[in-house]
Short mmCIF file of C-alpha atoms and ligand atoms in Angstrom, two decimals:
data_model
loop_
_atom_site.label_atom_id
_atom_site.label_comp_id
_atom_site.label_asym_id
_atom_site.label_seq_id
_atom_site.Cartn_x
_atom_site.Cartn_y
_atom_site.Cartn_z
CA UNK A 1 -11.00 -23.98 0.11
CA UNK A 2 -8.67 -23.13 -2.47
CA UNK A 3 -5.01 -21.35 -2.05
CA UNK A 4 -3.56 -19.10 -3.66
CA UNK A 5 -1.28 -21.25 -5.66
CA UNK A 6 1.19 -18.86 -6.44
CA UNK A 7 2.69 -19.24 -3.39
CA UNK A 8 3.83 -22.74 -4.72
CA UNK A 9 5.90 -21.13 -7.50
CA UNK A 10 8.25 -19.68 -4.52
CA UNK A 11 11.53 -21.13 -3.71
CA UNK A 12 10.68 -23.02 -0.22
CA UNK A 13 12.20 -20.14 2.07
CA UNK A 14 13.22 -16.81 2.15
CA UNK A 15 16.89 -16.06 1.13
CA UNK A 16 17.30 -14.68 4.66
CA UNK A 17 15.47 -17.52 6.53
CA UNK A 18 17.74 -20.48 4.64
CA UNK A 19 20.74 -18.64 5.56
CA UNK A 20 19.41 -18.08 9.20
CA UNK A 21 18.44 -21.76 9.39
CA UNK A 22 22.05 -23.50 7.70
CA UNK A 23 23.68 -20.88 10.58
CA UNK A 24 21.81 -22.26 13.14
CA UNK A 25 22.37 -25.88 12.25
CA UNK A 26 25.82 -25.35 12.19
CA UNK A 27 26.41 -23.28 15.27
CA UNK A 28 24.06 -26.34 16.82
CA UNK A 29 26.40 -28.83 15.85
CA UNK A 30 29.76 -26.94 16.68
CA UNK A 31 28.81 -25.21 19.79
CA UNK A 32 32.52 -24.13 20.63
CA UNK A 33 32.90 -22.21 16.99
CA UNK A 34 32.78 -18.09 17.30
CA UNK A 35 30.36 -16.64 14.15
CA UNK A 36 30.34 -13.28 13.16
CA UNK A 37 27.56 -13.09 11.31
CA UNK A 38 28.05 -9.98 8.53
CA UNK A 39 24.97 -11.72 6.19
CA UNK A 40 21.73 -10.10 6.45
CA UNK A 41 21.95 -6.24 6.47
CA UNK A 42 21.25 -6.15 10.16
CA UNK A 43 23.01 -3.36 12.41
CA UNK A 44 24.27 -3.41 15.32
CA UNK A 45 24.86 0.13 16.96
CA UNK A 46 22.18 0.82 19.07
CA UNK A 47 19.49 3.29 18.72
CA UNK A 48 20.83 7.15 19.33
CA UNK A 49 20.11 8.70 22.58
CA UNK A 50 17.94 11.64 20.92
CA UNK A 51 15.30 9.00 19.77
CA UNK A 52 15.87 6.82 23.32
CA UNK A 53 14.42 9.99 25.02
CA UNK A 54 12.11 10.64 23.00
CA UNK A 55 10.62 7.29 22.86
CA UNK A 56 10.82 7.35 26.98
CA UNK A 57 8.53 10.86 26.90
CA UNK A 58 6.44 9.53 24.54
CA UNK A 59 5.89 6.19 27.34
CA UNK A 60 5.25 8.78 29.77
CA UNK A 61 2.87 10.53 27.78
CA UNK A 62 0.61 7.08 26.94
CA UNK A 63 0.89 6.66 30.27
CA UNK A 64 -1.46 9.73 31.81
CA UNK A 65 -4.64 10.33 30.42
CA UNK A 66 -3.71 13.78 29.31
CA UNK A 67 -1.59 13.24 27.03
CA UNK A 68 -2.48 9.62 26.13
CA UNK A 69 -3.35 8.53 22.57
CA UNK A 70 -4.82 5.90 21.02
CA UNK A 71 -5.61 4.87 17.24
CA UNK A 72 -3.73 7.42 15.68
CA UNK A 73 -4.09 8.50 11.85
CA UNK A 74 -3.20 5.45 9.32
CA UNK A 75 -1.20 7.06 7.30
CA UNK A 76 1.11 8.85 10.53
CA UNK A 77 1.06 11.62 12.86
CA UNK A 78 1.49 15.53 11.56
CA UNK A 79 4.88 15.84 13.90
CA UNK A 80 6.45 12.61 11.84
CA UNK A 81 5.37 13.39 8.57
CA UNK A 82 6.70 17.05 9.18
CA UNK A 83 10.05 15.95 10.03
CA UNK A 84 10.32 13.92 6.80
CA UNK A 85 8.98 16.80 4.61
CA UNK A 86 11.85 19.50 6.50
CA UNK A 87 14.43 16.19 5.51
CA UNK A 88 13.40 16.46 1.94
CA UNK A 89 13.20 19.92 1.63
CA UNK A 90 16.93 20.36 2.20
CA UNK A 91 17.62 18.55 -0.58
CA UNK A 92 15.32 20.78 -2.60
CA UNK A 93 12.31 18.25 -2.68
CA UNK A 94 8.94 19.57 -1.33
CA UNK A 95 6.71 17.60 -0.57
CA UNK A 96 3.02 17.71 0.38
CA UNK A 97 1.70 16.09 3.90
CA UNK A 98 -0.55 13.48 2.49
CA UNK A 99 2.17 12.55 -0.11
CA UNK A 100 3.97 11.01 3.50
CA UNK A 101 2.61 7.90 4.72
CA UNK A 102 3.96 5.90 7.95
CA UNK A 103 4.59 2.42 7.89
CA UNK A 104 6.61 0.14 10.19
CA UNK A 105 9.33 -0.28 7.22
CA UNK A 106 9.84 -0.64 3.37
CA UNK A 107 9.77 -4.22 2.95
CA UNK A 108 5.58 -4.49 3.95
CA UNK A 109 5.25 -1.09 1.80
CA UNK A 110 7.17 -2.84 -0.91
CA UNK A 111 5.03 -5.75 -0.95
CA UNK A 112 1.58 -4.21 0.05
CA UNK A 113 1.88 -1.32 -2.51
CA UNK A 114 1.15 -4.29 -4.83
CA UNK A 115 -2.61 -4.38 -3.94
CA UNK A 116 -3.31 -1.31 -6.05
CA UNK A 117 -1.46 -3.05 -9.58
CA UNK A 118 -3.37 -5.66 -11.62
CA UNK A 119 -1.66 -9.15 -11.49
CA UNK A 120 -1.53 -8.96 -15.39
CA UNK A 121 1.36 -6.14 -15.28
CA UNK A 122 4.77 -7.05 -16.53
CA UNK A 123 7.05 -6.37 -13.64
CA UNK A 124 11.34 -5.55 -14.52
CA UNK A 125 13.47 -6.14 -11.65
CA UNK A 126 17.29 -6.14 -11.82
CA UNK A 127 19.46 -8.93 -11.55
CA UNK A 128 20.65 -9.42 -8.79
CA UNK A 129 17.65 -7.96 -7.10
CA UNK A 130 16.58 -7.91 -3.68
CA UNK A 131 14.43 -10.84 -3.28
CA UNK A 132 11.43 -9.36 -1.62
CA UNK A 133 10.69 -7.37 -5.18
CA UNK A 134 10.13 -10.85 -7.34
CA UNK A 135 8.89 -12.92 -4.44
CA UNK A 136 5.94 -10.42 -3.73
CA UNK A 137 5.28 -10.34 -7.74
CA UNK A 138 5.31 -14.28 -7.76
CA UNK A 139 2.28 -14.25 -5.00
CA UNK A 140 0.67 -12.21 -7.35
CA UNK A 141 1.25 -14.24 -10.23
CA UNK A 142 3.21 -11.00 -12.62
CA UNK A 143 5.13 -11.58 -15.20
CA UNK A 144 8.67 -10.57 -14.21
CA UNK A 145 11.27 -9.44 -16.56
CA UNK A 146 14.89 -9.70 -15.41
CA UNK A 147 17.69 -6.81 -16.33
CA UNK A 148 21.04 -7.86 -16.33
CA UNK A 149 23.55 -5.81 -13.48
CA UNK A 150 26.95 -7.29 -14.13
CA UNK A 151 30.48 -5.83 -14.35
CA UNK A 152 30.14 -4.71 -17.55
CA UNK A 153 27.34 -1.75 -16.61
CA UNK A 154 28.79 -1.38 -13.31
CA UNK A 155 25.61 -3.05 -12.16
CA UNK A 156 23.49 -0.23 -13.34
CA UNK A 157 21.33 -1.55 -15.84
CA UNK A 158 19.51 1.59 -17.92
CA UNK A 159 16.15 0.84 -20.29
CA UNK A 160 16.38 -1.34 -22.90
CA UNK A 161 13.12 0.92 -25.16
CA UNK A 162 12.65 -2.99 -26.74
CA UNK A 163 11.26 -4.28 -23.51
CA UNK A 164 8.24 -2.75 -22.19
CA UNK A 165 7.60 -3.47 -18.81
CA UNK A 166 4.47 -1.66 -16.56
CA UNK A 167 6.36 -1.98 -12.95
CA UNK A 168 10.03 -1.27 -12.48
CA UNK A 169 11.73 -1.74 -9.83
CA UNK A 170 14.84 0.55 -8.51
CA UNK A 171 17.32 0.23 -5.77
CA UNK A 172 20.20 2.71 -5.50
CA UNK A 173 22.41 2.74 -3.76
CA UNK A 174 21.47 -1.24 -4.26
CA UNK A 175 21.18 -4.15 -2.10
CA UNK A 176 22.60 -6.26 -2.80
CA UNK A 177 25.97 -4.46 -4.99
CA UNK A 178 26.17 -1.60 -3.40
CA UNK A 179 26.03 0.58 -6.86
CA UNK A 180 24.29 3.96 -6.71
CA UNK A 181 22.68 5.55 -9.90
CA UNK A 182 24.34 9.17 -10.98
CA UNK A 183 21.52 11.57 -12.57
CA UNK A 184 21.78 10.82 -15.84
CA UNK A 185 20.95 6.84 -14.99
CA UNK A 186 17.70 7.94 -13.19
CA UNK A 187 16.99 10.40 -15.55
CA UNK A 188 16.49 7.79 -17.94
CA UNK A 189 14.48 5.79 -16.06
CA UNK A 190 12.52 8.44 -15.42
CA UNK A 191 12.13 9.54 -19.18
CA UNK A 192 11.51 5.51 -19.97
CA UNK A 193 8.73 4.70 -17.31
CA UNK A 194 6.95 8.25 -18.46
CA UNK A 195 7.27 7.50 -22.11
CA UNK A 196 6.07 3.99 -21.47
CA UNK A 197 3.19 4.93 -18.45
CA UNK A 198 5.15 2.91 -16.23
CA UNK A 199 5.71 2.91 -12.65
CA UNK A 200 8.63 2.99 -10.69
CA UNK A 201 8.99 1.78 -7.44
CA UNK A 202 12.14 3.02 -5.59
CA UNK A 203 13.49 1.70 -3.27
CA UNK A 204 15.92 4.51 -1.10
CA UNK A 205 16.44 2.40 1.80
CA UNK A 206 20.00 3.31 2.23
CA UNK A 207 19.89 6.87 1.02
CA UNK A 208 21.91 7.85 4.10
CA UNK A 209 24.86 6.10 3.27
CA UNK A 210 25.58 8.31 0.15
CA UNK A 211 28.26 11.07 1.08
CA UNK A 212 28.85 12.10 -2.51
CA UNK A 213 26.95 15.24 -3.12
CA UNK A 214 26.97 14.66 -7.02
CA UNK A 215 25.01 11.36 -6.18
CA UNK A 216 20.91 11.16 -6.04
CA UNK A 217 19.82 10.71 -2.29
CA UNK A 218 15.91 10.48 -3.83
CA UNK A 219 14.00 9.56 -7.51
CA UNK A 220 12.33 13.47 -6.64
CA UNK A 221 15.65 14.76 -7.62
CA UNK A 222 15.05 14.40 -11.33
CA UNK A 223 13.07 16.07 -13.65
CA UNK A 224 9.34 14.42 -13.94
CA UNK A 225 9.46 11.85 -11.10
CA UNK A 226 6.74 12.90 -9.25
CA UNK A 227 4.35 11.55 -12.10
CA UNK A 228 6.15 8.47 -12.52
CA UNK A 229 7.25 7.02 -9.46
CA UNK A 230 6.55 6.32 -5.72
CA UNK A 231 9.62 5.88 -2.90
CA UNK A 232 10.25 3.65 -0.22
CA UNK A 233 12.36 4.66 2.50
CA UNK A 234 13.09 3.37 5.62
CA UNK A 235 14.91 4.43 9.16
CA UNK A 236 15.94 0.64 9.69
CA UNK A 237 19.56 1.24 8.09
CA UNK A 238 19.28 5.14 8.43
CA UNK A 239 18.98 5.17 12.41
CA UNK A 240 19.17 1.70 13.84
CA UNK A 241 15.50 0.98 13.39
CA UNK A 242 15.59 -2.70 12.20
CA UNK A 243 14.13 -3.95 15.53
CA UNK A 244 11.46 -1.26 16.48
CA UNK A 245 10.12 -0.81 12.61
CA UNK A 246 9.32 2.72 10.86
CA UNK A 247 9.56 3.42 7.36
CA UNK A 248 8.15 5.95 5.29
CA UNK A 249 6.51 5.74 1.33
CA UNK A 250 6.08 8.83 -0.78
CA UNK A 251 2.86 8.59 -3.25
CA UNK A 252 3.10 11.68 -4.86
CA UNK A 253 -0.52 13.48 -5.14
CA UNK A 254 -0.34 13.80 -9.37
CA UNK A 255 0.67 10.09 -10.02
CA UNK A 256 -2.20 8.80 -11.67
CA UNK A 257 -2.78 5.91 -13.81
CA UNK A 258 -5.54 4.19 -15.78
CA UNK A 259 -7.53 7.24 -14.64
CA UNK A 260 -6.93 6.85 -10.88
CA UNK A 261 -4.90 8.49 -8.12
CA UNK A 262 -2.24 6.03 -6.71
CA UNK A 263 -1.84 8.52 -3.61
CA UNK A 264 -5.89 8.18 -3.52
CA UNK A 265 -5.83 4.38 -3.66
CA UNK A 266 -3.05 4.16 -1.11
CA UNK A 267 -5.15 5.83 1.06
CA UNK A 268 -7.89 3.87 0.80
CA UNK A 269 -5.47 0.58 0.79
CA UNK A 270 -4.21 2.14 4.25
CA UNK A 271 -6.93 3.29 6.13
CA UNK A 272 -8.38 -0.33 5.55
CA UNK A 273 -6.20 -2.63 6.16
CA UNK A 274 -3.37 -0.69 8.44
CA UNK A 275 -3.77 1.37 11.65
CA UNK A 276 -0.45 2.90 11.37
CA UNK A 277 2.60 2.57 13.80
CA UNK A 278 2.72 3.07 17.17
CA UNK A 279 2.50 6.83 18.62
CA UNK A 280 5.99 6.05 20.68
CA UNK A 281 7.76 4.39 17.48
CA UNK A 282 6.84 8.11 15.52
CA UNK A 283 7.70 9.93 18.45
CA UNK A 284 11.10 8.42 18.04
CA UNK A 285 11.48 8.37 14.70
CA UNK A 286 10.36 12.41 14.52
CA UNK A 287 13.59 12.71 16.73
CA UNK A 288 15.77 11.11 14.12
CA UNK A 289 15.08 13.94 12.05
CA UNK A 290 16.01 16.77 14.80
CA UNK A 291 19.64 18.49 14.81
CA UNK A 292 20.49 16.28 17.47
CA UNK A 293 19.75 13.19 15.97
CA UNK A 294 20.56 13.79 12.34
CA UNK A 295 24.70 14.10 14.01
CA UNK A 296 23.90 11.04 16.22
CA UNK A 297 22.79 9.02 13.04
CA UNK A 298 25.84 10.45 11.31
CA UNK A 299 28.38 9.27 13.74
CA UNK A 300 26.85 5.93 13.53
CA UNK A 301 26.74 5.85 9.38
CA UNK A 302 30.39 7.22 9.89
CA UNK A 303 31.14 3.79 12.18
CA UNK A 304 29.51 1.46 9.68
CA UNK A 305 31.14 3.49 6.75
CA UNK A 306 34.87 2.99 8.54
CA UNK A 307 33.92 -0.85 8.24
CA UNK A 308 33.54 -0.82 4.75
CA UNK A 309 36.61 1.07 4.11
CA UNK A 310 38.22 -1.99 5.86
CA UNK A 311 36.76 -4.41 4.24
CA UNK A 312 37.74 -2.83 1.28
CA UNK A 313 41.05 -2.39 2.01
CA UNK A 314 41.24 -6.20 2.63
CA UNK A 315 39.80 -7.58 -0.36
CA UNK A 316 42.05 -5.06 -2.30
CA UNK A 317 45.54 -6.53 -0.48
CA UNK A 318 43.94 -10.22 -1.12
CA UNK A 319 43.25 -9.12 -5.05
CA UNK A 320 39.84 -10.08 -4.80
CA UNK A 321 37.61 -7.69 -7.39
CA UNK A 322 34.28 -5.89 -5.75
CA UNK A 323 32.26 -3.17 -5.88
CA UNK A 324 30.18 -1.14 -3.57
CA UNK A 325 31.29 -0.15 0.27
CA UNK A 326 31.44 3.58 -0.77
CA UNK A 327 27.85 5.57 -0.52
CA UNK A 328 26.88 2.03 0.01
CA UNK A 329 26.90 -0.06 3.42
CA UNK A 330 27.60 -3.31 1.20
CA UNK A 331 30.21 -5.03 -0.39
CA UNK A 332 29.73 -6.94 -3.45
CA UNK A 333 32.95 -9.16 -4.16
CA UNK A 334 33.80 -12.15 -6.50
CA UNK A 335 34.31 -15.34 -4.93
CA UNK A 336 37.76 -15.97 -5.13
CA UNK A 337 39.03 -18.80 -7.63
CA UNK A 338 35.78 -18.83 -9.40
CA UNK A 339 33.98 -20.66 -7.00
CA UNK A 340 29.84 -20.76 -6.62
CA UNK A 341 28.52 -17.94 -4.12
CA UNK A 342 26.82 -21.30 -2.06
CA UNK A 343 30.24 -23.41 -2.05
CA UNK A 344 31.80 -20.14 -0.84
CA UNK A 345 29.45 -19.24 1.99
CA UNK A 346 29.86 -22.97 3.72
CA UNK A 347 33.55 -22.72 3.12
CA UNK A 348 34.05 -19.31 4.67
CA UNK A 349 31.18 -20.77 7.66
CA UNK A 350 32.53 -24.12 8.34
CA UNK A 351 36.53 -23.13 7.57
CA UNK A 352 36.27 -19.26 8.92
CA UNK A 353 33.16 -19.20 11.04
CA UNK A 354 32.22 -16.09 9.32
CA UNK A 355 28.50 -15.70 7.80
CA UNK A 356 28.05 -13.45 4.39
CA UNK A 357 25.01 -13.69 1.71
CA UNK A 358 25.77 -15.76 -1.16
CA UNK A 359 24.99 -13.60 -4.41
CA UNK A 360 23.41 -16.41 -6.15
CA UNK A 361 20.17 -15.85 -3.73
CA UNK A 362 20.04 -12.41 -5.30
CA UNK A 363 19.47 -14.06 -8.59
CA UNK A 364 21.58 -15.71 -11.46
CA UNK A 365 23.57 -13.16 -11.76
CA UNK A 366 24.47 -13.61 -8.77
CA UNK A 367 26.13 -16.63 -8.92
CA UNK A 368 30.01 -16.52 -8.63
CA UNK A 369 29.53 -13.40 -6.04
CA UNK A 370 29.16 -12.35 -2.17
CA UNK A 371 27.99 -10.02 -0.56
CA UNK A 372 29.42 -8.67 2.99
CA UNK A 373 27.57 -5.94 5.00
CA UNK A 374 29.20 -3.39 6.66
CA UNK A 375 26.88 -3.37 9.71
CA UNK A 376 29.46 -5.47 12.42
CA UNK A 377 31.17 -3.47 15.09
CA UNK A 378 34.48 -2.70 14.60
CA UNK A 379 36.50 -5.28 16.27
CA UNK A 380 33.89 -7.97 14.33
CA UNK A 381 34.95 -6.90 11.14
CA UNK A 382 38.06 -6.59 11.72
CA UNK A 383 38.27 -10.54 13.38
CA UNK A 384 36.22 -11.96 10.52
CA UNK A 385 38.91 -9.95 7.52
CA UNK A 386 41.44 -11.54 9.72
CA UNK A 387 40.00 -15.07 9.38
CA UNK A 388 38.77 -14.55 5.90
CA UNK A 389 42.66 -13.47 4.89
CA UNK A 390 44.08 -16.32 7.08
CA UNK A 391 41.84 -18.72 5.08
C1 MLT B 1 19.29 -7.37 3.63
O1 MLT B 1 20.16 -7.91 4.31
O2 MLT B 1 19.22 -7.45 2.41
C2 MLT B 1 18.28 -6.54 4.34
O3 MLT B 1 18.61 -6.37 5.66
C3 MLT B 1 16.98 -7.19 4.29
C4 MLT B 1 15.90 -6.22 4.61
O4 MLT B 1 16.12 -5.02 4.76
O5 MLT B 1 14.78 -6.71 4.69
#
């Protein structure tokens, strides 16, 4: 037996497991020390009570025979993939039903979507990039090109028409800087990956967070995207979901490549090797889309968003430069006195006992930056600025 020996080209863990395990070795070792943990985008408000009830009906109906259900439909039930369609049709997207497809979040769609690309694609990711884009490539064993998101392009890199690359990959508003594309950035993109017959794989994971009307909430807002481009979204950051997993992708019915249907191949990709998420998860999920829930998922995007506005207002009395924290539940800041983002996340663990992600596990360009989330509680936040600014 052979492996696959890409996976030996991967750095030995996951950006969020090495943090995870250096916490817990610490917190092992000084037992008595208080962490507030503001690292990995993880939230903390609980789910809202419009999706609590309807998650308790939905027990209720699996458990009578009338109104039980079993295997459901791979690619989601009618009353989920409804809701999402009435979501995007607000914004002045329509979509079609089998464009919708369930999945218990974006980061197994982000990866598994790569089971319809040949491994001999040139992938472009940014840099810094969410890791789960280049370490899903590198099992694959694609070629990845890296753009450069620094200061200078307010971490918005746009095409470079020298560099032809057959997979892009698009965050906004990003993880991990917190930057969100304006039209005109997309709309290049767009123009690039259909000049070029690429794809582009958005990511709109944190969609919700954007309050600026002027700002793109979905790649379906521009001109020509629906032959270029599939989204990933997710109701982990949107409504609390990070601990009972839904997610949505959209593979729009006229993307086709090399003579094939992606929606078509997704399809087939799904209905073989998924059997969708759980009839209670969707019944839940469906209720994040309701009047009710969409203001009960507000008031909690409002909470997270009144952290960030703190955290900003701290690092701007302390002089330290960042971006992000508006339409965007992260912070992206430069470690202070031009330290490395490592040397700066064991000095703010050991000397603060606060936990942030160090940029340079988003990629090189990461190095020399941090990223905070805005997903504490209030009075978590508020300690760890306090410690940070004592510090
Ligand atoms: C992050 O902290 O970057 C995210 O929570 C990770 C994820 O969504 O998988």
């Amino acid at each position: 037996m052979k492996i696959n020996r890409n996976y030996l080209n991967l750095k030995d863990s996951y950006l969020f497991s090495t943090i995870n395990q250096k916490v817990t070795a610490y917190t092992t070792s000084h037992p008595e020390k208080k962490i507030i943990r503001l690292g990995i985008g993880d939230v903390t408000r609980p789910l809202c009570p419009a999706v609590v009830d309807a998650m308790k009906a939905a027990c209720d109906d699996q458990g009578r025979a009338d109104t039980f259900h079993g295997y459901g439909p791979e690619q989601g039930y009618d009353f989920l993939k409804d809701a999402i369609r009435g979501y995007y049709d607000k914004r002045g997207t329509s979509l079609e039903p089998q464009e919708i497809f369930i999945s218990d979040g974006a980061k197994s769609d982000v990866g598994n979507i790569l089971d319809l690309f040949s491994p001999d694609n040139t992938v472009l990711v940014p840099d810094p990039v969410y890791p789960v884009y280049v370490d899903t490539n590198f099992m694959d064993g694609r070629k990845i090109l890296y753009m450069n998101a620094r200061k200078e392009n307010h971490f918005l890199p746009l095409p470079d028409e020298n560099v032809k690359a057959d997979i892009i990959y698009l965050c906004s508003p990003n993880n991990p800087t917190g930057a969100v594309y304006d039209h005109q950035g997309l709309k290049a993109w767009v123009d690039y990956a259909l000049k070029n017959q690429a794809v582009i794989l958005f990511d709109a994971a944190y969609e919700a967070f954007v309050s600026d009307p002027a700002l793109p909430r979905s790649i379906y807002e521009i001109e020509g995207a629906k032959n270029c481009a599939i989204e990933f979204c997710s109701l982990s950051k949107t409504a609390g979901f990070t601990g009972t997993r839904c997610g949505y992708t959209i593979v729009p019915t006229q993307l086709q490549f090399d003579g094939a249907s992606l929606n078509k191949l997704w399809l087939r990709r799904q209905t073989t090797k998924f059997n969708g998420v759980s009839y209670i998860v969707q019944k839940g999920a469906a209720a994040v889309f309701t009047p009710e829930g969409l203001m009960q998922i507000k008031e909690n995007i409002s909470y997270y968003m009144e952290n960030a506005r703190m955290i900003a207002e701290a690092l701007t009395q302390m002089d330290i430069y960042f971006t992000g924290g508006k339409n965007s539940p992260y912070i992206w800041l430069q470690c202070p006195e031009g330290m490395a983002s490592w040397d700066y996340f064991d000095l703010l663990l050991e000397k603060a006992g606060v936990v942030g992600t160090p940029g340079a596990g988003f990629g090189q360009n990461g190095e020399g930056f941090f990223r905070l989330t805005a997903f504490g509680t209030h009075e978590a936040t508020k300690e760890a600025l306090e410690r940070i600014k004592s510090l």
